[in-house]
Every structure is written in C-alpha cells, then in structure tokens.
CSV table of C-alpha atoms in Angstrom, one decimal:
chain,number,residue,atom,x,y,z
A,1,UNK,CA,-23.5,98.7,0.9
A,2,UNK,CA,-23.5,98.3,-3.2
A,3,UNK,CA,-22.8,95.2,-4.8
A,4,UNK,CA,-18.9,95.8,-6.1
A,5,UNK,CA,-18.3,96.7,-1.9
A,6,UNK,CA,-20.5,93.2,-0.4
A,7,UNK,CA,-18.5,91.5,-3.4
A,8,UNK,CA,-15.4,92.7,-1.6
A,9,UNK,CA,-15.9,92.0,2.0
A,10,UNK,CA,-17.0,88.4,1.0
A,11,UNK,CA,-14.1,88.0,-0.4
A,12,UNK,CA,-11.7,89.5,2.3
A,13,UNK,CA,-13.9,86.9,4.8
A,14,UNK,CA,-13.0,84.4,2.5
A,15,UNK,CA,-9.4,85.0,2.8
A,16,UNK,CA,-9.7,85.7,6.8
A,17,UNK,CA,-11.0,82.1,7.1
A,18,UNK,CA,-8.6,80.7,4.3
A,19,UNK,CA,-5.4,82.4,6.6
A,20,UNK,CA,-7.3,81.0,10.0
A,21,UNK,CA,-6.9,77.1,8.3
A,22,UNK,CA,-3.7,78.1,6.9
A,23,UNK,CA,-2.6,79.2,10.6
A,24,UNK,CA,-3.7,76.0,11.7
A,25,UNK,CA,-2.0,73.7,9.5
A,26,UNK,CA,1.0,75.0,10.3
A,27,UNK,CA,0.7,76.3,13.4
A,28,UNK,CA,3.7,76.1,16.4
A,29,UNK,CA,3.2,74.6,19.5
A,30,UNK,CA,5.6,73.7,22.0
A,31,UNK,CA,6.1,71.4,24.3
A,32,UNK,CA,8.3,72.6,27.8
A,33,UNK,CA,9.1,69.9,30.5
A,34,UNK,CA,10.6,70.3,33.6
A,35,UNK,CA,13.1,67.8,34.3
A,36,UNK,CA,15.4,65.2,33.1
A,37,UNK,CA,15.4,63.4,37.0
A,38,UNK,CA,12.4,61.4,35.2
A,39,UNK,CA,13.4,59.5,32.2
A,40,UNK,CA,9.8,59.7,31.5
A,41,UNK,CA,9.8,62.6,29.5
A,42,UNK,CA,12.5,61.9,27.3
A,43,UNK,CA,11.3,58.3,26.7
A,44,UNK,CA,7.6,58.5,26.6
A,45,UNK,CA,5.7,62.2,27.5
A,46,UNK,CA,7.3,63.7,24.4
A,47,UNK,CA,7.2,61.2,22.0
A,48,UNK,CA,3.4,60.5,22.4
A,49,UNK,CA,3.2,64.1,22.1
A,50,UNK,CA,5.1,64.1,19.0
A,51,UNK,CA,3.3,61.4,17.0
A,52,UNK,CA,-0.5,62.5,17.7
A,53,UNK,CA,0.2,66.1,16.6
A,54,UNK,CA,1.8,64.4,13.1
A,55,UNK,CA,-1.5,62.7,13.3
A,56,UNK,CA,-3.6,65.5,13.7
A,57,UNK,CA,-1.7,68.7,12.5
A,58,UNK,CA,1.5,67.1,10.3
A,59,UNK,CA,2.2,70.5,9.1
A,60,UNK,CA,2.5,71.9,12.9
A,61,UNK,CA,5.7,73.0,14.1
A,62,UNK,CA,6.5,71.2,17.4
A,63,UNK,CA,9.3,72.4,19.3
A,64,UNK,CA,10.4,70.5,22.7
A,65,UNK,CA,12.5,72.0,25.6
A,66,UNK,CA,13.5,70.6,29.0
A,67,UNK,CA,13.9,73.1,31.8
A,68,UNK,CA,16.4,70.5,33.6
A,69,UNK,CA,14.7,71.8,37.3
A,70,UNK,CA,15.8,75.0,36.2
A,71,UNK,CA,13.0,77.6,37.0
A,72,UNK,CA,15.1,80.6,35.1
A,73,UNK,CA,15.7,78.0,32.6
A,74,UNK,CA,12.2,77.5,32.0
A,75,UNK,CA,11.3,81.3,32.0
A,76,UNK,CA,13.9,81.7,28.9
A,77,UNK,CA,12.7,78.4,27.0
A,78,UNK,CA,8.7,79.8,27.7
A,79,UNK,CA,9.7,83.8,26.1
A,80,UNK,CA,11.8,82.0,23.8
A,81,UNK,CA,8.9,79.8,22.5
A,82,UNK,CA,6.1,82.7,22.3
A,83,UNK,CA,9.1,84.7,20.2
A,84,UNK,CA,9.0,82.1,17.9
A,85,UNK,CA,5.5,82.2,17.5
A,86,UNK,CA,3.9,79.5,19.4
A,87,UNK,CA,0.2,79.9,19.5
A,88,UNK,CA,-0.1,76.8,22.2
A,89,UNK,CA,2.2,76.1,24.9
A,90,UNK,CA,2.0,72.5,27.3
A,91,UNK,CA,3.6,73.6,30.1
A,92,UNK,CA,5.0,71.3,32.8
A,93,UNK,CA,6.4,73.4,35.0
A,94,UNK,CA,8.9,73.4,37.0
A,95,UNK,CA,7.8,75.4,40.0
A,96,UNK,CA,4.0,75.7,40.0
A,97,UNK,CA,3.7,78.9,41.9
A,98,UNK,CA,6.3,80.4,39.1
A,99,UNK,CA,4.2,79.1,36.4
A,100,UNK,CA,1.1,81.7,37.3
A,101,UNK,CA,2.9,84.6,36.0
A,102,UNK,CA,3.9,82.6,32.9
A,103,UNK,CA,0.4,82.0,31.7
A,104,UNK,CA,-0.6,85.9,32.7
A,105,UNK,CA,2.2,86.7,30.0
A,106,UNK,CA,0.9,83.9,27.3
A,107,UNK,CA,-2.5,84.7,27.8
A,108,UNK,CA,-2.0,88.5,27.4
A,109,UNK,CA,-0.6,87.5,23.7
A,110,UNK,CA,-3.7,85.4,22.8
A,111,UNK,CA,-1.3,82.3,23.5
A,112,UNK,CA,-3.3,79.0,24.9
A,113,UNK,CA,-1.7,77.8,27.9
A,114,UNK,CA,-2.3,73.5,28.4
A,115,UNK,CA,-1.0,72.3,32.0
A,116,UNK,CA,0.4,69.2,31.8
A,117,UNK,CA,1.0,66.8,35.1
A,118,UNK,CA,1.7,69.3,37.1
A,119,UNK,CA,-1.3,71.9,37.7
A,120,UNK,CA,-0.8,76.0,38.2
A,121,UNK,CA,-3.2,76.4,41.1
A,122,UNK,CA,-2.8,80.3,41.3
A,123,UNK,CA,-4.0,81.2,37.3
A,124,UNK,CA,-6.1,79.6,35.7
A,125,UNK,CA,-4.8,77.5,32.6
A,126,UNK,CA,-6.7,76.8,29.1
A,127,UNK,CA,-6.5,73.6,30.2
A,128,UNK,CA,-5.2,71.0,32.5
A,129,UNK,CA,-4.5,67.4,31.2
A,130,UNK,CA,-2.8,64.7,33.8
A,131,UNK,CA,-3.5,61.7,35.9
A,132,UNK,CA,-5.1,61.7,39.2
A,133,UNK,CA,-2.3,62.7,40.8
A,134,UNK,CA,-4.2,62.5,44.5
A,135,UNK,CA,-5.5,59.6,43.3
A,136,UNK,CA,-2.3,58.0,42.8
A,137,UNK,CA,-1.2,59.0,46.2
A,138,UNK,CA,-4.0,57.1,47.8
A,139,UNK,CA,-3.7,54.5,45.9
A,140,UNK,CA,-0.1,53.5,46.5
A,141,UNK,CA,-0.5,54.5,50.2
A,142,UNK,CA,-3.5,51.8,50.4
A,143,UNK,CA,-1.8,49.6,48.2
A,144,UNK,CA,1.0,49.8,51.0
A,145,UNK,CA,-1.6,49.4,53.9
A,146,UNK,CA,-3.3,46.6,52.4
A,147,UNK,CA,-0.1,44.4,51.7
A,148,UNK,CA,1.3,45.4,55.2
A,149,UNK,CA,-1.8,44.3,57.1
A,150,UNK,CA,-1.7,40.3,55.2
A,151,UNK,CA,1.7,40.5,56.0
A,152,UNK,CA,0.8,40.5,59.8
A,153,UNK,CA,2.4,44.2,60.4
A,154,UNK,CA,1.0,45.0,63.5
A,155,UNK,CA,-0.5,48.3,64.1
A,156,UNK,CA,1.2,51.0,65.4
A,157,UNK,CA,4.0,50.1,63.4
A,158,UNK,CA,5.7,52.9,61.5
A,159,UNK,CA,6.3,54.1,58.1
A,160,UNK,CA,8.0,56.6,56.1
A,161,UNK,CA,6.5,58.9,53.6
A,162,UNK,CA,8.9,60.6,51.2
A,163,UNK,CA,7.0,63.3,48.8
A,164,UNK,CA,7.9,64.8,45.6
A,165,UNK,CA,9.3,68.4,44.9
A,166,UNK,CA,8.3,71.0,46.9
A,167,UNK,CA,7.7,73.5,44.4
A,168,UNK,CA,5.4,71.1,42.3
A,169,UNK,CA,1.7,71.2,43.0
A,170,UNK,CA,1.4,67.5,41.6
A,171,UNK,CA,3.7,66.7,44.4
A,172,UNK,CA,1.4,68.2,46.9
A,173,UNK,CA,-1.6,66.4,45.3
A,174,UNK,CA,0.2,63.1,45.5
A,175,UNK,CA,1.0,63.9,49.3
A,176,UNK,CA,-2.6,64.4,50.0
A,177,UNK,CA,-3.5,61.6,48.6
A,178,UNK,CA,-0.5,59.4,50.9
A,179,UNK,CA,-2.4,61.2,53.8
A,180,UNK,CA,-5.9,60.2,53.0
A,181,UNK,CA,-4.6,56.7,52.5
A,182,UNK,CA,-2.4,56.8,55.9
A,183,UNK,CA,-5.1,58.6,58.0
A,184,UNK,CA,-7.1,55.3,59.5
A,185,UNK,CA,-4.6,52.8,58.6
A,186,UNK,CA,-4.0,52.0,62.0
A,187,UNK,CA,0.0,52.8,60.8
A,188,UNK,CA,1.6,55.9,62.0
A,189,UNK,CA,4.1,58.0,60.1
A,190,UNK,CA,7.1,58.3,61.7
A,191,UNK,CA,8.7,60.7,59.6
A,192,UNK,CA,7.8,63.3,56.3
A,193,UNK,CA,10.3,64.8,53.5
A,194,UNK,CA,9.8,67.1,50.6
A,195,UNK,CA,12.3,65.9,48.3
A,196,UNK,CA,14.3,69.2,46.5
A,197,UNK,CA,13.4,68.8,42.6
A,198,UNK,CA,12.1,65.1,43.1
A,199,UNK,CA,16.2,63.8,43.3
A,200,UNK,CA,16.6,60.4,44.1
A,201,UNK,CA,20.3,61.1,46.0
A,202,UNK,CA,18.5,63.6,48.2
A,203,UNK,CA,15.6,61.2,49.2
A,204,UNK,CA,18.3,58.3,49.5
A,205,UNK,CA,20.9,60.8,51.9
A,206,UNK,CA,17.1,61.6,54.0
A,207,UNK,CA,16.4,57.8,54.2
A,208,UNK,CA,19.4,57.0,55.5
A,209,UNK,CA,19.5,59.7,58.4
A,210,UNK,CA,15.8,58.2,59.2
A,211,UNK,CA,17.1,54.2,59.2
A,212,UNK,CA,20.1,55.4,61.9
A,213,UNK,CA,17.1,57.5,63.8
A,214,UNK,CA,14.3,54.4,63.5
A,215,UNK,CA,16.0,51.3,62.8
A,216,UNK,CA,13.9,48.4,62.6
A,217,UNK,CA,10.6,50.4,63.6
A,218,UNK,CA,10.0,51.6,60.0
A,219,UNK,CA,7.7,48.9,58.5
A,220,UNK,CA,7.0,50.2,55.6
A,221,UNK,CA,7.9,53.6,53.0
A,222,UNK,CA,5.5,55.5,51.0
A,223,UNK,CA,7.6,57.2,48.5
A,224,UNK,CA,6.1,59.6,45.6
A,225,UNK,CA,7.4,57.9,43.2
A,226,UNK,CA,10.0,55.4,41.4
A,227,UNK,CA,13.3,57.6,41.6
A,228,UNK,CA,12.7,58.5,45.5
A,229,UNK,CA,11.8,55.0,46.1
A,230,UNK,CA,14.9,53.7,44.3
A,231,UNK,CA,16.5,56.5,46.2
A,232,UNK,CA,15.0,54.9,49.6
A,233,UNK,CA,15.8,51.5,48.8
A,234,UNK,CA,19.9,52.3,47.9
A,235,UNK,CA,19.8,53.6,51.5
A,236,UNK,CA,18.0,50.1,53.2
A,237,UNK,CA,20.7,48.4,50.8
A,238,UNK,CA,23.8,50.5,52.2
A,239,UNK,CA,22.7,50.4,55.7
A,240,UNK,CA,22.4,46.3,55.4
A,241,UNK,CA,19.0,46.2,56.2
A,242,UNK,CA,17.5,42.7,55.2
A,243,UNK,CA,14.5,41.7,54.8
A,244,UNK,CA,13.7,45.0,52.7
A,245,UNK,CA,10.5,46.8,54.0
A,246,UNK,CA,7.9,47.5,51.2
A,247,UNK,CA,8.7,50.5,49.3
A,248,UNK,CA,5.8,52.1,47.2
A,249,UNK,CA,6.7,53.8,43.6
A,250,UNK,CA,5.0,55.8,40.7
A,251,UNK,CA,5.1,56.0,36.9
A,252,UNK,CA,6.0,51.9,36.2
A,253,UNK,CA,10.1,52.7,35.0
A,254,UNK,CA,12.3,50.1,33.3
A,255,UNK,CA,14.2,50.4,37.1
A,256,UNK,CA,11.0,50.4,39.4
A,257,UNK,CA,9.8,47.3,37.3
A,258,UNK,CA,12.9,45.6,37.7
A,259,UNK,CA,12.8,45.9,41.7
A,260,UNK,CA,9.3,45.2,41.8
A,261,UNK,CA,10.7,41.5,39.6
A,262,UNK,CA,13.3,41.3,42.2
A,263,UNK,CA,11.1,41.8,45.5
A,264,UNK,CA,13.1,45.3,45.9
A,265,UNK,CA,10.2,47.5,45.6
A,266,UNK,CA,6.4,46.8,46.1
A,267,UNK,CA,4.8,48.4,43.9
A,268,UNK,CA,4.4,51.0,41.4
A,269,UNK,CA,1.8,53.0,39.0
A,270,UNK,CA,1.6,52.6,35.6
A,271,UNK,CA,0.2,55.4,34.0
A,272,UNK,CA,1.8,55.4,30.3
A,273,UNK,CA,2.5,59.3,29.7
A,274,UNK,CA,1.5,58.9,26.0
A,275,UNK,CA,-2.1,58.5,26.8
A,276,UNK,CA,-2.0,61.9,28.5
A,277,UNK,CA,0.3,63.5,26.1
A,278,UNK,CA,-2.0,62.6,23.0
A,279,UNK,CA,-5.0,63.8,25.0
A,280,UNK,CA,-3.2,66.9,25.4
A,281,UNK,CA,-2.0,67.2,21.4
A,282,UNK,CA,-5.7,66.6,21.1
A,283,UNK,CA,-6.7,69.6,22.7
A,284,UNK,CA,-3.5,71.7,21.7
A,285,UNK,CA,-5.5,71.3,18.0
A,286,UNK,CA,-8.7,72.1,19.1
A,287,UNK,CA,-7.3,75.4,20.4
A,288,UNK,CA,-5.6,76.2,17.3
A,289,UNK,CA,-9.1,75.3,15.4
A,290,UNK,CA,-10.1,78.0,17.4
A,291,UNK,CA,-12.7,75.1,19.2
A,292,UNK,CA,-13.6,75.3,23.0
A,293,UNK,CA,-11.9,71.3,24.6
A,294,UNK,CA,-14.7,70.0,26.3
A,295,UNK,CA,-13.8,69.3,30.2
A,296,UNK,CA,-14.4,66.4,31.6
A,297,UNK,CA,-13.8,67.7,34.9
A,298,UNK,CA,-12.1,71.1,36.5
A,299,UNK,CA,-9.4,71.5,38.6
A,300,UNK,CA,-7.7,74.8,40.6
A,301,UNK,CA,-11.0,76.6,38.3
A,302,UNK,CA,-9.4,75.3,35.3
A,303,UNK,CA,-11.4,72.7,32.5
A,304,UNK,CA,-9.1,69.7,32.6
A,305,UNK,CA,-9.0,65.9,32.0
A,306,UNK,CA,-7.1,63.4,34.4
A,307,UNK,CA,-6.8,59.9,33.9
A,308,UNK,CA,-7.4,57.0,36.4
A,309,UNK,CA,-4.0,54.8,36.5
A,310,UNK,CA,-3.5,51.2,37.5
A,311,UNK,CA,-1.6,50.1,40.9
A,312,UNK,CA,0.9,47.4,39.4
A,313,UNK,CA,2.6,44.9,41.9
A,314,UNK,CA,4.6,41.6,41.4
A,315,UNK,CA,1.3,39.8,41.4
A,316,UNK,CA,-0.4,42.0,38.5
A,317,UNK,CA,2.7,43.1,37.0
A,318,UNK,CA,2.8,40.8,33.7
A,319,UNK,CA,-1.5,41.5,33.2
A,320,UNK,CA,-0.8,45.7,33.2
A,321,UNK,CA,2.8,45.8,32.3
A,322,UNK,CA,3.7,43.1,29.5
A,323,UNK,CA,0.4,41.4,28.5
A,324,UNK,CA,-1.1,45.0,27.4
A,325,UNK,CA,2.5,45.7,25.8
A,326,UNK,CA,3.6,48.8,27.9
A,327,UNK,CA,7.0,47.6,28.1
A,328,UNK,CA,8.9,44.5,26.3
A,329,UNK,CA,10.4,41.7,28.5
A,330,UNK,CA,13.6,41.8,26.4
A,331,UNK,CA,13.7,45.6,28.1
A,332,UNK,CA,13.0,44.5,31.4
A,333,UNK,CA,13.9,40.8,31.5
A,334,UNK,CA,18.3,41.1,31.6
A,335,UNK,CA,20.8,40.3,33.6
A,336,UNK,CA,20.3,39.4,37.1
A,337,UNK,CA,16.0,40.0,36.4
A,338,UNK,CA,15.9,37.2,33.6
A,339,UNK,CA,15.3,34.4,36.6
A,340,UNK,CA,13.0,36.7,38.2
A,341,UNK,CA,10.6,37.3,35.0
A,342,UNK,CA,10.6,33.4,33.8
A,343,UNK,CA,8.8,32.8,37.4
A,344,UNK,CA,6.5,35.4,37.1
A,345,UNK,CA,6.0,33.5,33.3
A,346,UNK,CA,6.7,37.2,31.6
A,347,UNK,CA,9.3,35.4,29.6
A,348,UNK,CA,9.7,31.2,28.7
C-alpha cells in the first residue's frame, strides 16, 4: 500500500470510529413493559430508566411502550421499535415463552436484547437485569412462617398460595421460591392459583371460592405480590372474616403499605424498581459503546444481575420504607392511615 492509499484508509477508520460515537450519542433504545395491573412501571420502572440514560447518553432517544398484558400488543410495539431504529431493547415481557422468538428476530438485526424482571428462559438474552425473584418468594413465604409460628399457629394448619401470571417466568420463580419456604414449615397448603395476567379481581373471585371451601382453616395466604394480596384481602373483607389472616405481598405499593399500617396485610418487599432500571440503562450504554456488561451472575444461560430486596413488615416498615426516603409519609400517611402512621412514629 503507497502512502496517498494508507493516508486514505486512516482516514476512512477515523470516520468509522467518529460515526460509531456519533451512533452512540444518539442512539435509540426502548423501553417495552408489559402491564399497567402494576402501577410500578408507570410510577417508578420507567422513570428510573428515564433519568440514568439522560445521565449517561442525554442525546439517546428513549421511547417507552406498555403492552397492557397484551402479548399481540407487545409483538407490534417490539417490530415497531426495531423499525424505528432501536439498537437496544429492555424487554419485559408479557408472556415469557412468546418473548424467545422476539429476541431470535432482534438478535438477527444486530439488536441487543436486555430482560428486565421477567427472564426469557427459552433464548438466551444479552442480558438479564432483575431482583431475585425466587428469592423473594422465599422470603415472603418465611416471613409468613416465621410470624405464624410466634403467633401460636399450630401446625398442620393451612394456607393459601396465590402465584403470579402464568405466562410469566418471574411468576414461576417467585412460586418456587413460596415452595421452598412452605416445604418444612410444618404448614400445609391447602390450595394453589396461577393468577391470569397477575389481576387482582381474578385472585380476589379465586379467594373467595377457597374461604366458602375452607372457612376458618386457612391460617394464613402467600400471595405473589401486592395486587393479588389486595385482591385476597377484598375477599376476607367481603366474606366478614375478622380477625384477618396474614397476607404476604411484593413490590412495597402506596396500597400494600397502607394495609401493612392498618394490620390488613403482613408484609411486603420493597425492592425500588429504579435501582434495577438504572442498572439496566447502565448496561443498555455499554451495549451501544459496543462494551461486553460484566455479569455478576447467569441466569436461563444468560449474563445477568439480580438484586437482593428487603422483607418490610409493620415492625420495619418506617427503617426501609420512610427513613431511607422510598416513599413520603404525606403519600402514605392520609385519611383513615394518618392514626395508623403517628403510632408507628412515621409521622408527629
């Protein structure tokens, strides 16, 4: 090669690299969700998302759509994102066996595919970012155990477990994780339900077939999470059961913290979505750096990070909750929950 020709391809690798940082700066990504049963997104998932990627990449495009349980929905939102040019995609999907054939297509376009809370077992993501979601399950599920047992519950007794969507692999994790925190409890389960697209009417309508079926034998209820125990406790409430049993929860909402003030609900798990969703703008950039996330661990053969979350009860709820500023007790603290919170000494 002469020296006009090496002058020239230096020069066409410097532009190559200028148009890679260019592609990064402004780069789209998008962020799809599955559902609006969980306020969570809305409120907190995309927002956190949001406001680290105007950190990191202020010049990024960041386009949000909400699949609303909808798996077609979801399919048109994901083509409709690559078409506009997304070069990352989080992904929560709405059913995770669906989802496989959705990173196949991104994949096949040199489009990075981040999982996000809810894993695709059957293809292997980019990258999976979440909680411990079998974690979680134990956790409230010994939570449950622990608080039944001081309360002189003797064993034998029974309990319900009411699980998440069936067509959401999280869901499965968190049943696994109610298992493994059931199995030597001494407590047996008296019934099991899959709840159809996590909705809290359809876990409180199954509740309240199991209180006519088991009446005062059902001790306690493991639910999945705060809409299907609010959905659960409507149905204790409308059957005119008093004393409530315990009802576990997850993901800490405004209404799950106001039963847990009230004595409604045990407990819940607060597991603020914007920690995960900057850890997954985080990793969105490195892909679009062209850098390899590291993984701190690896899920369904996938390189992923999943965070540990705290059990919160009335007894801890002011330390994880209000003291460390998750939530505000002029948010939490109305109405008929204002006598509630000035016990706990959340407000004066």
């Amino acid at each position: 090669m002469n020296y006009r020709n090496l002058l020239l391809a230096s020069a066409a690798l410097v532009v190559g690299f200028a148009g890679a940082a260019s592609a990064q700066e402004d780069a789209t990504v998008a962020f799809l969700m599955p559902d609006q049963a969980s306020t969570r997104y809305e409120q907190h998932d995309f927002p956190g998302f949001k406001a680290e990627m105007e950190k990191l990449c202020p010049n990024c495009t960041v386009i949000y759509q909400n699949a609303n349980a909808d798996v077609a929905l979801q399919q048109q939102q994901f083509n409709s994102v690559i078409a506009q040019g997304a070069k990352v995609v989080v992904l929560d999907p709405v059913d995770s066996a669906a989802a496989a054939g959705l990173v196949t297509l991104a994949q096949s376009q040199g489009v990075k595919i981040i999982a996000y809370d809810r894993p695709i077992p059957d293809t292997p993501a980019d990258y999976y970012v979440s909680f411990d979601n079998k974690g979680i399950g134990q956790a409230i599920a010994e939570s449950l155990v622990k608080h039944m047992k001081a309360s002189g519950v003797a064993e034998g007794s029974g309990v319900l477990q009411i699980n998440g969507s069936p067509t959401d692999a999280a869901a499965g994790l968190i049943r696994d994780g109610i298992h493994a925190g059931l199995e030597n409890s001494g407590y047996k389960t008296l019934a099991e339900f899959d709840t159809p697209e996590w909705a809290p009417p359809k876990a409180q309508q199954w509740a309240a077939g199991q209180i006519t079926r088991f009446g005062a034998d059902i001790k306690g209820v493991v639910a999945a999470n705060d809409g299907t125990a609010g959905g659960a406790i409507a149905a204790f409430k409308a059957a005119g059961v008093n004393p409530l049993p315990p009802v576990t929860g997850n993901d800490a909402t405004i209404a799950a913290l106001q039963l847990i003030i009230s004595g409604d609900q045990y407990n819940t798990i607060s597991k603020p979505s914007e920690i995960v969703a900057a850890a997954a703008a985080n990793v969105a950039v490195k892909f679009l750096k062209g850098e390899t996330p590291e993984a701190k661990t690896t899920l369904y053969d996938t390189p992923s990070e999943l965070f540990v979350p705290a059990v919160v009860t009335v007894e801890n709820i002011k330390a994880e909750i209000f003291d460390k500023g998750i939530q505000k007790p002029e948010e939490i603290c109305t109405g008929e929950y204002a006598e509630g919170c000035k016990k706990l000494g959340i407000t004066q």
